[in-house]
Coordinates of C-alpha atoms in Angstrom, one line a residue:
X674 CA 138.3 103.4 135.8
X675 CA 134.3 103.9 136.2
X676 CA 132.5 104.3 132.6
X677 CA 129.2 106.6 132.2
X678 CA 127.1 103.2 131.3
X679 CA 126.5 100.5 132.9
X680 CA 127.7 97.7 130.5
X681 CA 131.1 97.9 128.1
X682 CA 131.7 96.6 124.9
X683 CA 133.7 93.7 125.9
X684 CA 131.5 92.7 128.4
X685 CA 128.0 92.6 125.9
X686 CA 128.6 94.4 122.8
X687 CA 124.8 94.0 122.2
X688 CA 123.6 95.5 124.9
X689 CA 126.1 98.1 125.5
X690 CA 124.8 99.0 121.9
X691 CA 121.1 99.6 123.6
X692 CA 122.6 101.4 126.4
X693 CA 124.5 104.0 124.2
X694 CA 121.0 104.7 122.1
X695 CA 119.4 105.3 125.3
X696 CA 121.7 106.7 127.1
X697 CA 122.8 109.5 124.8
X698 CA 119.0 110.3 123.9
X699 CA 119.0 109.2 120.3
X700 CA 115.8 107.2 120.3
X701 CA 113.6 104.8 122.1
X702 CA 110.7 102.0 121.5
X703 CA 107.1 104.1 120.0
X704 CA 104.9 101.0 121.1
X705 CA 104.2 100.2 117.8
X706 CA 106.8 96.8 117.2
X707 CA 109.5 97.6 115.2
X708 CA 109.0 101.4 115.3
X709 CA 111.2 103.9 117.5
X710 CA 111.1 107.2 118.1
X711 CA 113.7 109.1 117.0
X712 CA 114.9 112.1 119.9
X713 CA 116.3 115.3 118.9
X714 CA 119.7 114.5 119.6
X715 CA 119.1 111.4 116.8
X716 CA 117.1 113.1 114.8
X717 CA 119.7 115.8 115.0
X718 CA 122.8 113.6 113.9
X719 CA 120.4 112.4 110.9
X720 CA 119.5 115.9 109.8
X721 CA 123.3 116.9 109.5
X722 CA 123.8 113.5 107.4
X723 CA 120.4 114.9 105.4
X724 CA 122.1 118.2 104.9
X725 CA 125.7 117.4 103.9
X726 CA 124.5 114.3 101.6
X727 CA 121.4 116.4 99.8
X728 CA 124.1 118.8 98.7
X729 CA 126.5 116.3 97.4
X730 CA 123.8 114.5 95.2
X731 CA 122.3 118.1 93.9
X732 CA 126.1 118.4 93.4
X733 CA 125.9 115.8 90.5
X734 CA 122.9 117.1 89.0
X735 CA 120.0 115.2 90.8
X736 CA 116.9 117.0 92.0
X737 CA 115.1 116.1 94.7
X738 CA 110.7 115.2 94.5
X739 CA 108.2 113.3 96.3
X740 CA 106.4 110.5 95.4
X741 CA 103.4 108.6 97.6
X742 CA 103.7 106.3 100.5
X743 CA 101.0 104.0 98.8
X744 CA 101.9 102.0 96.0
X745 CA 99.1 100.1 94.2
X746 CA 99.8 96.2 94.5
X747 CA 99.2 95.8 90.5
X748 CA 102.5 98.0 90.6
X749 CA 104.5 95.1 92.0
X750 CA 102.8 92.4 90.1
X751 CA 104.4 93.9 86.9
X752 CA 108.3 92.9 88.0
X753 CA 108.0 88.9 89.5
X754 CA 111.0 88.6 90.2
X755 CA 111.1 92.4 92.6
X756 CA 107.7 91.9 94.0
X757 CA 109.3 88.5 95.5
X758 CA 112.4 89.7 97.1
X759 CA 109.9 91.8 99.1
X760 CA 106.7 90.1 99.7
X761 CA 107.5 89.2 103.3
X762 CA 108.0 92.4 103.8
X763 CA 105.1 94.4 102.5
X764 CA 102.8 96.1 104.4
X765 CA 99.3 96.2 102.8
X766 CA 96.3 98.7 103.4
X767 CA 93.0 97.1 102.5
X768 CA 90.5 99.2 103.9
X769 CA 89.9 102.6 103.9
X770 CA 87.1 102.8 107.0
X771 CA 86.9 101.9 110.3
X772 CA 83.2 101.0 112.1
X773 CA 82.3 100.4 116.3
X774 CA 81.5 96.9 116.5
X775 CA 81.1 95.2 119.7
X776 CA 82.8 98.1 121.6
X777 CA 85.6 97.7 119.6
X778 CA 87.2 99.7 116.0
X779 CA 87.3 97.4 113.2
X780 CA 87.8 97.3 109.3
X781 CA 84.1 98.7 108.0
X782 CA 83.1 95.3 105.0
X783 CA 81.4 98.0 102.9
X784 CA 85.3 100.3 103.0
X785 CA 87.6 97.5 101.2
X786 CA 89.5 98.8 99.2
X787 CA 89.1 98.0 95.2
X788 CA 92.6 97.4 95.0
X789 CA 95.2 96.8 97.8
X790 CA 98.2 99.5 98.3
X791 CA 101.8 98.5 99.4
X792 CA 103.1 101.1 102.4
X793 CA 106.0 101.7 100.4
X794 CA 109.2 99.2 100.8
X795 CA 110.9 100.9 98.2
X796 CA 110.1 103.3 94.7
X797 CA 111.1 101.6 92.0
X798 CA 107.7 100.8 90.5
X799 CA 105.6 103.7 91.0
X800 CA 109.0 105.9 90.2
X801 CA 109.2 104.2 87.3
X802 CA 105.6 104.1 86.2
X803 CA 106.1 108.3 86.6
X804 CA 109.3 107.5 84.4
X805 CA 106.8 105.9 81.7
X806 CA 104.7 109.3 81.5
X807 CA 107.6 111.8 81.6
X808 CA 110.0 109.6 79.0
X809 CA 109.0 110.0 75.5
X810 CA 112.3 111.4 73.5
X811 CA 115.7 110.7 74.5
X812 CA 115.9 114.4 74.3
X813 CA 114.0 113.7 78.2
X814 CA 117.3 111.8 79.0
X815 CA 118.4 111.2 81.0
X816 CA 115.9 111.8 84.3
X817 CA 117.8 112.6 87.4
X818 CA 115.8 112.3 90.8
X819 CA 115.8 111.9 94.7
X820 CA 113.2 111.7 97.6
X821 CA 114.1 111.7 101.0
X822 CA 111.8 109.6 102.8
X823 CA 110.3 107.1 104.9
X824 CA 109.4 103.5 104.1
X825 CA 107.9 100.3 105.6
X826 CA 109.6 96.7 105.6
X827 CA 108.1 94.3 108.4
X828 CA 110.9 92.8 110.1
X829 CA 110.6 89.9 112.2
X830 CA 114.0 90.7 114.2
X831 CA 114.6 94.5 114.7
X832 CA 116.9 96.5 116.4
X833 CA 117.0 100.4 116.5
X834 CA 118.7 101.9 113.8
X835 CA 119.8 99.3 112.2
X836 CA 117.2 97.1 111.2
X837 CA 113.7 98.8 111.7
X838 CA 110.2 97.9 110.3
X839 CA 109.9 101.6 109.5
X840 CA 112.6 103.9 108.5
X841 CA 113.8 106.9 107.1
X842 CA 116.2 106.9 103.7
X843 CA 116.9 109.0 100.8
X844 CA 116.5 107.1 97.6
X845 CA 117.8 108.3 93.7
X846 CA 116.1 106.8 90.8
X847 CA 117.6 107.6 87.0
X848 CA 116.8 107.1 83.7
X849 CA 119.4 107.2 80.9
X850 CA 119.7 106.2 77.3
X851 CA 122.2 103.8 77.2
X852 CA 123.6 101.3 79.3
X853 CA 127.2 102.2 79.5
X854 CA 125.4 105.6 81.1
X855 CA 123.5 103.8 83.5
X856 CA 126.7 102.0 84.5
X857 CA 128.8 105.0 85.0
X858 CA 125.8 106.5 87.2
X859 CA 125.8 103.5 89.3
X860 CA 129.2 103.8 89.8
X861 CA 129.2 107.7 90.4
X862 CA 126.8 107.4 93.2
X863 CA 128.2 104.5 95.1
X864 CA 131.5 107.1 95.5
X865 CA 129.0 109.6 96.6
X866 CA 128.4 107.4 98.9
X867 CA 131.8 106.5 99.7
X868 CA 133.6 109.6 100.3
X869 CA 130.6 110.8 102.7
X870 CA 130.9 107.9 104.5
X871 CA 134.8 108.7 104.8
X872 CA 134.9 112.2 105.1
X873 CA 131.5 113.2 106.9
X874 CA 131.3 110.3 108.9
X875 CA 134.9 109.1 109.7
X876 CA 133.3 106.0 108.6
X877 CA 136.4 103.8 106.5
X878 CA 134.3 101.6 104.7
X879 CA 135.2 98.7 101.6
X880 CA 133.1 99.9 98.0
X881 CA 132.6 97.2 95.8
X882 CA 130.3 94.9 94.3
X883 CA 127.4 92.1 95.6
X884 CA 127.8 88.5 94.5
X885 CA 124.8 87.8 92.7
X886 CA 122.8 86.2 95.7
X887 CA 123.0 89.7 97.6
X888 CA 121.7 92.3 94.5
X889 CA 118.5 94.2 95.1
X890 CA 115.8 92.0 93.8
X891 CA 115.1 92.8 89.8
X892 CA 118.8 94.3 89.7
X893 CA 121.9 93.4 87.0
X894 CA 124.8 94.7 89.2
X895 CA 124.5 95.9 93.2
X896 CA 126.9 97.9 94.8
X897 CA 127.8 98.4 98.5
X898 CA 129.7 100.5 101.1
X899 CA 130.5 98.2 104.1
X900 CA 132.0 99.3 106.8
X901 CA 133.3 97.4 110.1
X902 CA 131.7 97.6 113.8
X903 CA 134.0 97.0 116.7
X904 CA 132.8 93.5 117.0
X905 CA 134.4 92.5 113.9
X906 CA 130.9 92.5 112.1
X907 CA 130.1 94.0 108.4
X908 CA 127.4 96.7 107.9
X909 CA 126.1 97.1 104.7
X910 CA 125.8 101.3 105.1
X911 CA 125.1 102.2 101.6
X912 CA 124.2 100.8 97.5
X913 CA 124.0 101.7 94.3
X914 CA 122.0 99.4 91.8
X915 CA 122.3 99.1 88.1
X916 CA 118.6 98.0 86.9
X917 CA 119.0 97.6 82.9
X918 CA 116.2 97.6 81.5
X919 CA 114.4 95.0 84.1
X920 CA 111.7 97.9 85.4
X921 CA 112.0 99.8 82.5
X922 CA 110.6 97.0 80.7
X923 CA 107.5 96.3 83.2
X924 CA 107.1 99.7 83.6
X925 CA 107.2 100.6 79.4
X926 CA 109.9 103.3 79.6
X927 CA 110.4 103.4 76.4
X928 CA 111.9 106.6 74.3
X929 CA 112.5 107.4 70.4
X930 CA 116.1 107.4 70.1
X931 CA 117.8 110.0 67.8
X932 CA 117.7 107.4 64.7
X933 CA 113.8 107.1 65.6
X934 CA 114.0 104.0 66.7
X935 CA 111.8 102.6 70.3
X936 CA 114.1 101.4 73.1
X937 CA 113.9 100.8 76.8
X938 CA 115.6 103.2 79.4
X939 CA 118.2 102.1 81.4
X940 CA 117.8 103.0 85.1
X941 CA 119.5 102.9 88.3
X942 CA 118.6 103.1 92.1
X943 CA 120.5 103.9 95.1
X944 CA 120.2 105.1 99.0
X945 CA 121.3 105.3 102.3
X946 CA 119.2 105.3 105.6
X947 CA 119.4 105.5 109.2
X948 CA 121.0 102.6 109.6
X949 CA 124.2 104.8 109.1
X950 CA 123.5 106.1 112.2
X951 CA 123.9 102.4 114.0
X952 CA 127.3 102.3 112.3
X953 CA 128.2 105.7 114.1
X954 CA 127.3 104.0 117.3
X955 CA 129.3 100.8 116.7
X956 CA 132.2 102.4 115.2
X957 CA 132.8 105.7 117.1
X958 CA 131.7 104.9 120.8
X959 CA 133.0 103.5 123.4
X960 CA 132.5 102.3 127.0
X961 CA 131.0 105.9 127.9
X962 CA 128.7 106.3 125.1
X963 CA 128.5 107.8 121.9
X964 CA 131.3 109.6 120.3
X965 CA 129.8 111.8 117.2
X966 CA 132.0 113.0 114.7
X967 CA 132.1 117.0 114.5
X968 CA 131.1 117.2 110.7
X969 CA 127.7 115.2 111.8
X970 CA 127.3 116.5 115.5
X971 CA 124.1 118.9 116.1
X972 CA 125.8 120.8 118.1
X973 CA 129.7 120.5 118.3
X974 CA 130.6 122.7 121.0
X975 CA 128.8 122.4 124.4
X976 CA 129.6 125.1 126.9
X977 CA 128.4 123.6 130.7
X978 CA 128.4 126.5 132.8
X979 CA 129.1 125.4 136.5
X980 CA 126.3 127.0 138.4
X981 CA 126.1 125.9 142.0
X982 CA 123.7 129.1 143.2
X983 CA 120.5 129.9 142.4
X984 CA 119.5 132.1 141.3
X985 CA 122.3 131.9 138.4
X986 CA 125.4 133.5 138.8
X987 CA 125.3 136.0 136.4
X988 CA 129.3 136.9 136.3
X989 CA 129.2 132.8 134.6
X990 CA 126.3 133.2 132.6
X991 CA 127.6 136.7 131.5
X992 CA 131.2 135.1 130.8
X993 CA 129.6 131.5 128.9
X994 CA 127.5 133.9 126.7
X995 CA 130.2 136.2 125.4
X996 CA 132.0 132.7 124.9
X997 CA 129.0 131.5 122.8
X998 CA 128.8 134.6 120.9
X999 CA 132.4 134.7 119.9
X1000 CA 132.3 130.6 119.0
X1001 CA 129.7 131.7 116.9
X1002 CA 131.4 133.6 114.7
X1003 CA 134.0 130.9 113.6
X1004 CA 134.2 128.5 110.6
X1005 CA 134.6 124.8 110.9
X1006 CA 134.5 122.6 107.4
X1007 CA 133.1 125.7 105.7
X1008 CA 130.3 126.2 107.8
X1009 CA 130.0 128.0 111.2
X1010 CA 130.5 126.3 113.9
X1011 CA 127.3 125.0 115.7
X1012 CA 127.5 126.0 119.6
X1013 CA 125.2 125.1 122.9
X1014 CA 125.0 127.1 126.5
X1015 CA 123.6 124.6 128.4
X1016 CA 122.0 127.0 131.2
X1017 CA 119.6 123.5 132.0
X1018 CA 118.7 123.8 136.3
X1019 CA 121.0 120.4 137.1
X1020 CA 124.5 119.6 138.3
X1021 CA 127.5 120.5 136.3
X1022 CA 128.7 117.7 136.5
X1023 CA 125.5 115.9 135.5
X1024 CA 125.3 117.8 132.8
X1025 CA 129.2 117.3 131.8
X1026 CA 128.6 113.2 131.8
X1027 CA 125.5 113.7 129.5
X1028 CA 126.9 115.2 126.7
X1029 CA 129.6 112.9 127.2
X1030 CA 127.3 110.4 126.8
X1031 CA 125.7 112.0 123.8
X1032 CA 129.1 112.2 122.6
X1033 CA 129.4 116.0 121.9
X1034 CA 132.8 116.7 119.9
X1035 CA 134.0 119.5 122.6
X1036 CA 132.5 120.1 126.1
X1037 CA 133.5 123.2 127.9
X1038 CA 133.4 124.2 131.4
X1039 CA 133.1 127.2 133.2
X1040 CA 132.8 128.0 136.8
X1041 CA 134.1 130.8 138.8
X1042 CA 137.7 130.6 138.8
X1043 CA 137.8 130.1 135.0
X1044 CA 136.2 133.7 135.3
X1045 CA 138.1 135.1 137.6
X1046 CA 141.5 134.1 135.4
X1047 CA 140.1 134.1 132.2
X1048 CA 140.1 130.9 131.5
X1049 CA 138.4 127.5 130.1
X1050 CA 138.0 123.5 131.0
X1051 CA 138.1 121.6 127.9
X1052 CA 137.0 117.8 127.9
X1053 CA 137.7 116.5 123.9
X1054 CA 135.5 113.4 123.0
X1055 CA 137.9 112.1 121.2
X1056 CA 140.5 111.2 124.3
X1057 CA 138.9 111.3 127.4
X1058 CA 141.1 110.3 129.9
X1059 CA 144.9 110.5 130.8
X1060 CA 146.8 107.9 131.2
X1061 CA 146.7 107.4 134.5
X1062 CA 142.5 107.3 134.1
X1063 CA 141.6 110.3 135.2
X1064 CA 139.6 112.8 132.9
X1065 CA 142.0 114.7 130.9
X1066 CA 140.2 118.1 131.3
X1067 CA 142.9 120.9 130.6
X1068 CA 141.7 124.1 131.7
X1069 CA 143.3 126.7 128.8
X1070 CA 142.9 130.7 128.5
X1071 CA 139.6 131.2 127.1
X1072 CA 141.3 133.4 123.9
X1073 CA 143.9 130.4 123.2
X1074 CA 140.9 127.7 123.4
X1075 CA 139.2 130.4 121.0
X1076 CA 142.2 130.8 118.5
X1077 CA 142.5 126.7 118.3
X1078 CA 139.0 125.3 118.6
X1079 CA 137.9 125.3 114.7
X1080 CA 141.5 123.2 114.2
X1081 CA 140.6 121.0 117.5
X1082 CA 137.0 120.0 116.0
X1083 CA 139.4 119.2 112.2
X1084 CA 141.7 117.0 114.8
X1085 CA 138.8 115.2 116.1
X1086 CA 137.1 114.5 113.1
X1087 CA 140.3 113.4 111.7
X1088 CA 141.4 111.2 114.6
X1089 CA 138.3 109.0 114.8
X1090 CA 138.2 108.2 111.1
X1091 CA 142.1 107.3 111.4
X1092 CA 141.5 105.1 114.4
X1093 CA 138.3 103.1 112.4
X1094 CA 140.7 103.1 109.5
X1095 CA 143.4 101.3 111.7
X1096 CA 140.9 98.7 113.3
X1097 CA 139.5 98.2 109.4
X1098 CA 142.7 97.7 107.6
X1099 CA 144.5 95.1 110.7
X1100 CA 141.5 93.0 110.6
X1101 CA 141.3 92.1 106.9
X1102 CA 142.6 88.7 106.9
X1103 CA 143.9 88.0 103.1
X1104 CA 146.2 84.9 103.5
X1105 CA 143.0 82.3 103.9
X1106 CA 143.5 79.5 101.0
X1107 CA 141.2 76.4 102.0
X1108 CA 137.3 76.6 103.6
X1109 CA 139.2 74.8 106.8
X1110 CA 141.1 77.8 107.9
X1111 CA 138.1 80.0 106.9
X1112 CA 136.0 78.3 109.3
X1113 CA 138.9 78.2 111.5
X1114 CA 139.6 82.1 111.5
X1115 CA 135.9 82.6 112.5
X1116 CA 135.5 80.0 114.8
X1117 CA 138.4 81.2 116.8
X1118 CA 137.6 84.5 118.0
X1119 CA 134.0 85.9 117.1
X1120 CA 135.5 89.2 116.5
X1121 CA 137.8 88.3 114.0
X1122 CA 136.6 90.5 111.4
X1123 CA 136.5 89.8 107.7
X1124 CA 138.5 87.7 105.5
X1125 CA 138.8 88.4 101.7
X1126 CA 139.8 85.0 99.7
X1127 CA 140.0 83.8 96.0
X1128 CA 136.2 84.2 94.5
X1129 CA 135.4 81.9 91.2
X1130 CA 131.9 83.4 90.8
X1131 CA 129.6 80.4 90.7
X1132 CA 125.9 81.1 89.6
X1133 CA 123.0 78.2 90.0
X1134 CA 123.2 75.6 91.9
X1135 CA 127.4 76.1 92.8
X1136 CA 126.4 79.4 94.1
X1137 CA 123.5 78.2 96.2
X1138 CA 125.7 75.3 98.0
X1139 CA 128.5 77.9 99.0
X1140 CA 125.2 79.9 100.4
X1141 CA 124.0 77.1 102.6
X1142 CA 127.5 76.4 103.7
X1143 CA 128.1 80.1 105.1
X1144 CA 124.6 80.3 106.4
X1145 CA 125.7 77.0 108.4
X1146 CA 128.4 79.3 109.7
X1147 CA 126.6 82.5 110.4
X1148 CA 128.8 84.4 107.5
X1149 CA 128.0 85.9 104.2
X1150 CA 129.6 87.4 101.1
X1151 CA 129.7 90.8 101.5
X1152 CA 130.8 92.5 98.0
X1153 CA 134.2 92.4 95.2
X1154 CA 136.6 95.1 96.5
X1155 CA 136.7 97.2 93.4
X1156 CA 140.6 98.0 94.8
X1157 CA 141.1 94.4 95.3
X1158 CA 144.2 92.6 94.3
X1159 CA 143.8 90.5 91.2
X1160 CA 143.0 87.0 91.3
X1161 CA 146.0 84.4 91.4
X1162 CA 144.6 81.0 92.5
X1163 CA 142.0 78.5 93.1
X1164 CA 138.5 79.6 95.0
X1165 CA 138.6 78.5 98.3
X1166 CA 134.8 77.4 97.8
X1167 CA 134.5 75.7 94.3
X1168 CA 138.4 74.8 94.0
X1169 CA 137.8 76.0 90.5
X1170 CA 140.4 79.2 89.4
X1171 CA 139.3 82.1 90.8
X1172 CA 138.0 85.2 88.7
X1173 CA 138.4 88.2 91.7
X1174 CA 138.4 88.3 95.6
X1175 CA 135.6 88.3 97.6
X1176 CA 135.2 89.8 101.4
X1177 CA 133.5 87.2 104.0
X1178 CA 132.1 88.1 107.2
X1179 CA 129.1 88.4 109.8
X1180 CA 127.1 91.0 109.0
X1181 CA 124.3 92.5 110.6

């Protein structure tokens, strides 16, 4: 069986990665290290995540604002312990001017800057020195905000989509009166996070929470979706931070409470990014390129009219647009279904391989005896091929393909998220007791997957040594299962009784 790109999964998982981004259009390098370009298929799949997440987290009461990509360093120097999680990160603007000087552009001496400004890594500090201003009552409680935006983080390794020196996120910051609020916000939005993730994304991913060596820098408590790539390797796709009163107390968010008495806010921060789309790739596709769930696909069903004349034939076009016109008018997932007549001057069947690459949910071909007998060809994403290897097109009247295509696009949403779940839930390894079969499980097969195992959660210098000793292994704690079984033994690490379970994995 011949694939659409050049490479398969089994053969270089890495690179067949790079050939599905650039195959199926979805971005490419800007020239700027770091940076990419995101095409208008990409950009496409990210504005239907944009869409259906913005109106699940206006759903809970947030509102969406802006705030500015410059940060003043002093910002950052007010929370030590944030403004080091991120310093080698940080992007700084210094000057303001540039001069000619020896033929060349440079910094203008007499433009510095009076103070430096951070290219925003993240909005806690100058969210929360807005907090400070609006927060004076706890009758202002609690403060429920979003932004969707982009931010800066110099990486030193990057790869598209998933680890970027520049990329686009949404980001909610709250304020609340009292900690058991806070907490139950944290909590409400990692959800959020997990049921889009499940039901807009067919993305099956594990919600729980960080050990304390993985929480956001200046947090109490850090939450995370993870989800699984083919390889067997953990993506962290989404989190939800609990901040106690840590920035609120840099930041002086401090309210009258109803008795009239000062106290700090309690806040919270959470977001998602592009990276989402990465786990898309590395969980949906497959040796002939992307395969885009139909909730998140720009356009979910591609009509291909098979045009070998030119000038058009017009009994094709005439046929494809009534077909459009009439797809048009039907509902899929409470919203109408988003259809494309590709009337583009190449081959069919250049065309047809395209969007397969692209991974459009439902391709449909026309030519001249589909006119003639009033029928379709329909190619489903979801199952390419027969068994026997060849394409398993099915040519189908045109008013049956009509009656049953909203159901087909439910089917195919539904069938990839069963087939991650499958792949997820088999490759879970729970019945690890000692570090020597740990090390053995992931020594043996590099796409083993995860293995959860008996957690005593050691802090200090106990912590640190299990650390080092993953490191040494290329593996990491991921997060607590908050659906994990109780604990009923000794750590595996420490050897002292374990407290709750703990996933372990490569990550990206």
């Amino acid at each position: 069986m011949k694939h659409a790109l050049s490479v398969t999964r089994d053969q270089d998982f890495a690179a067949w990665y790079q050939a599905v981004i650039s195959e199926a259009d979805l971005a490419e390098e800007s020239g700027v290290r770091g940076c990419m370009v995101i095409r208008p298929w990409g950009y496409g799949i990210w504005e239907r995540i944009q869409a259906l997440l913005d109106a699940e987290i206006k759903r809970t009461g947030h509102e969406n604002c802006y705030f500015p990509l410059f940060i003043p360093l002093s910002y950052f120097e007010k929370e030590a312990e944030h403004v080091d999680g991120f310093a080698k990160e940080m992007a700084v603007v210094t000057h303001h001017r540039l001069i000619q000087k020896d033929g060349r552009l440079v910094p203008d001496p007499e433009a510095k800057l009076e103070e430096p400004l951070v290219v925003r890594p993240t909005s806690e500090t100058v969210i929360g020195a807005a907090f400070s201003r609006w927060v004076q009552s706890w009758r202002d409680l609690p403060v429920l905000i979003n932004q969707w935006a982009n931010v800066v983080r110099w990486e030193m390794r990057t790869r598209m989509f998933l680890r970027t020196s520049e990329f686009l996120w949404q980001e909610g910051h709250t304020a609340h009166a009292s900690e058991a609020e806070a907490r139950e916000e944290t909590l409400k939005m990692l959800e959020v996070y997990r049921s889009f993730a499940e039901d807009c994304l067919a993305l099956p991913v594990v919600a729980g929470e960080k050990p304390e060596n993985e929480r956001f820098p200046g947090a109490v408590a850090t939450y995370s979706i993870e989800a699984m790539m083919q390889d067997g390797k953990a993506l962290q796709a989404g989190t939800s931070h609990f901040l106690g009163t840590t920035f609120s107390f840099a930041q002086n968010i401090r309210f009258q409470n109803s008795e009239g008495q000062q106290e700090l806010a309690q806040t919270t921060s959470w977001g998602v990014s592009t990276r989402m789309i990465g786990g898309v790739i590395m969980v949906h596709g497959d040796d002939d390129g992307l395969r885009v769930p139909p909730r998140i696909a720009p356009h979910q069903i591609v009509i291909v009219p098979m045009l070998r004349d030119v000038p058009e034939d017009d009994a094709i076009v005439d046929y494809c647009m009534a077909l459009l016109v009439t797809l048009q008018k039907l509902d899929a997932f409470r919203e109408p279904v988003r259809v494309l007549l590709d009337r583009r001057p190449a081959k069919a069947a250049n065309k047809r391989w395209g969007w397969v690459k692209k991974g459009a949910p439902i391709i449909v071909e026309v030519g001249g005896r589909d006119v003639a007998g009033g029928n379709v060809s329909v190619l489903r994403r979801d199952r390419l091929y027969k068994d026997d290897g060849k394409l398993d097109s099915a040519v189908v009247a045109k008013d049956d393909f009509v009656a049953t295509a909203t159901d087909m696009l439910v089917e195919i949403q539904s069938a990839l998220h069963t087939q991650a779940t499958e792949r997820l839930h088999s490759n879970i390894e729970r019945s690890i007791t000692d570090i020597d079969a740990l090390k053995s499980y992931f020594a043996a097969n590099d796409k083993s997957g995860w293995a959860e195992v008996q957690w005593s959660k050691p802090t200090g210098a106990g912590l640190e040594k299990v650390v080092q000793w993953l490191k040494g292994e290329k593996l990491t704690l991921r997060n607590v299962p908050l659906d994990a079984a109780a604990a009923d033994g000794a750590c595996i690490f420490t050897g002292d009784e374990a407290v709750e379970r703990v996933l372990v994995g490569r990550s990206y």
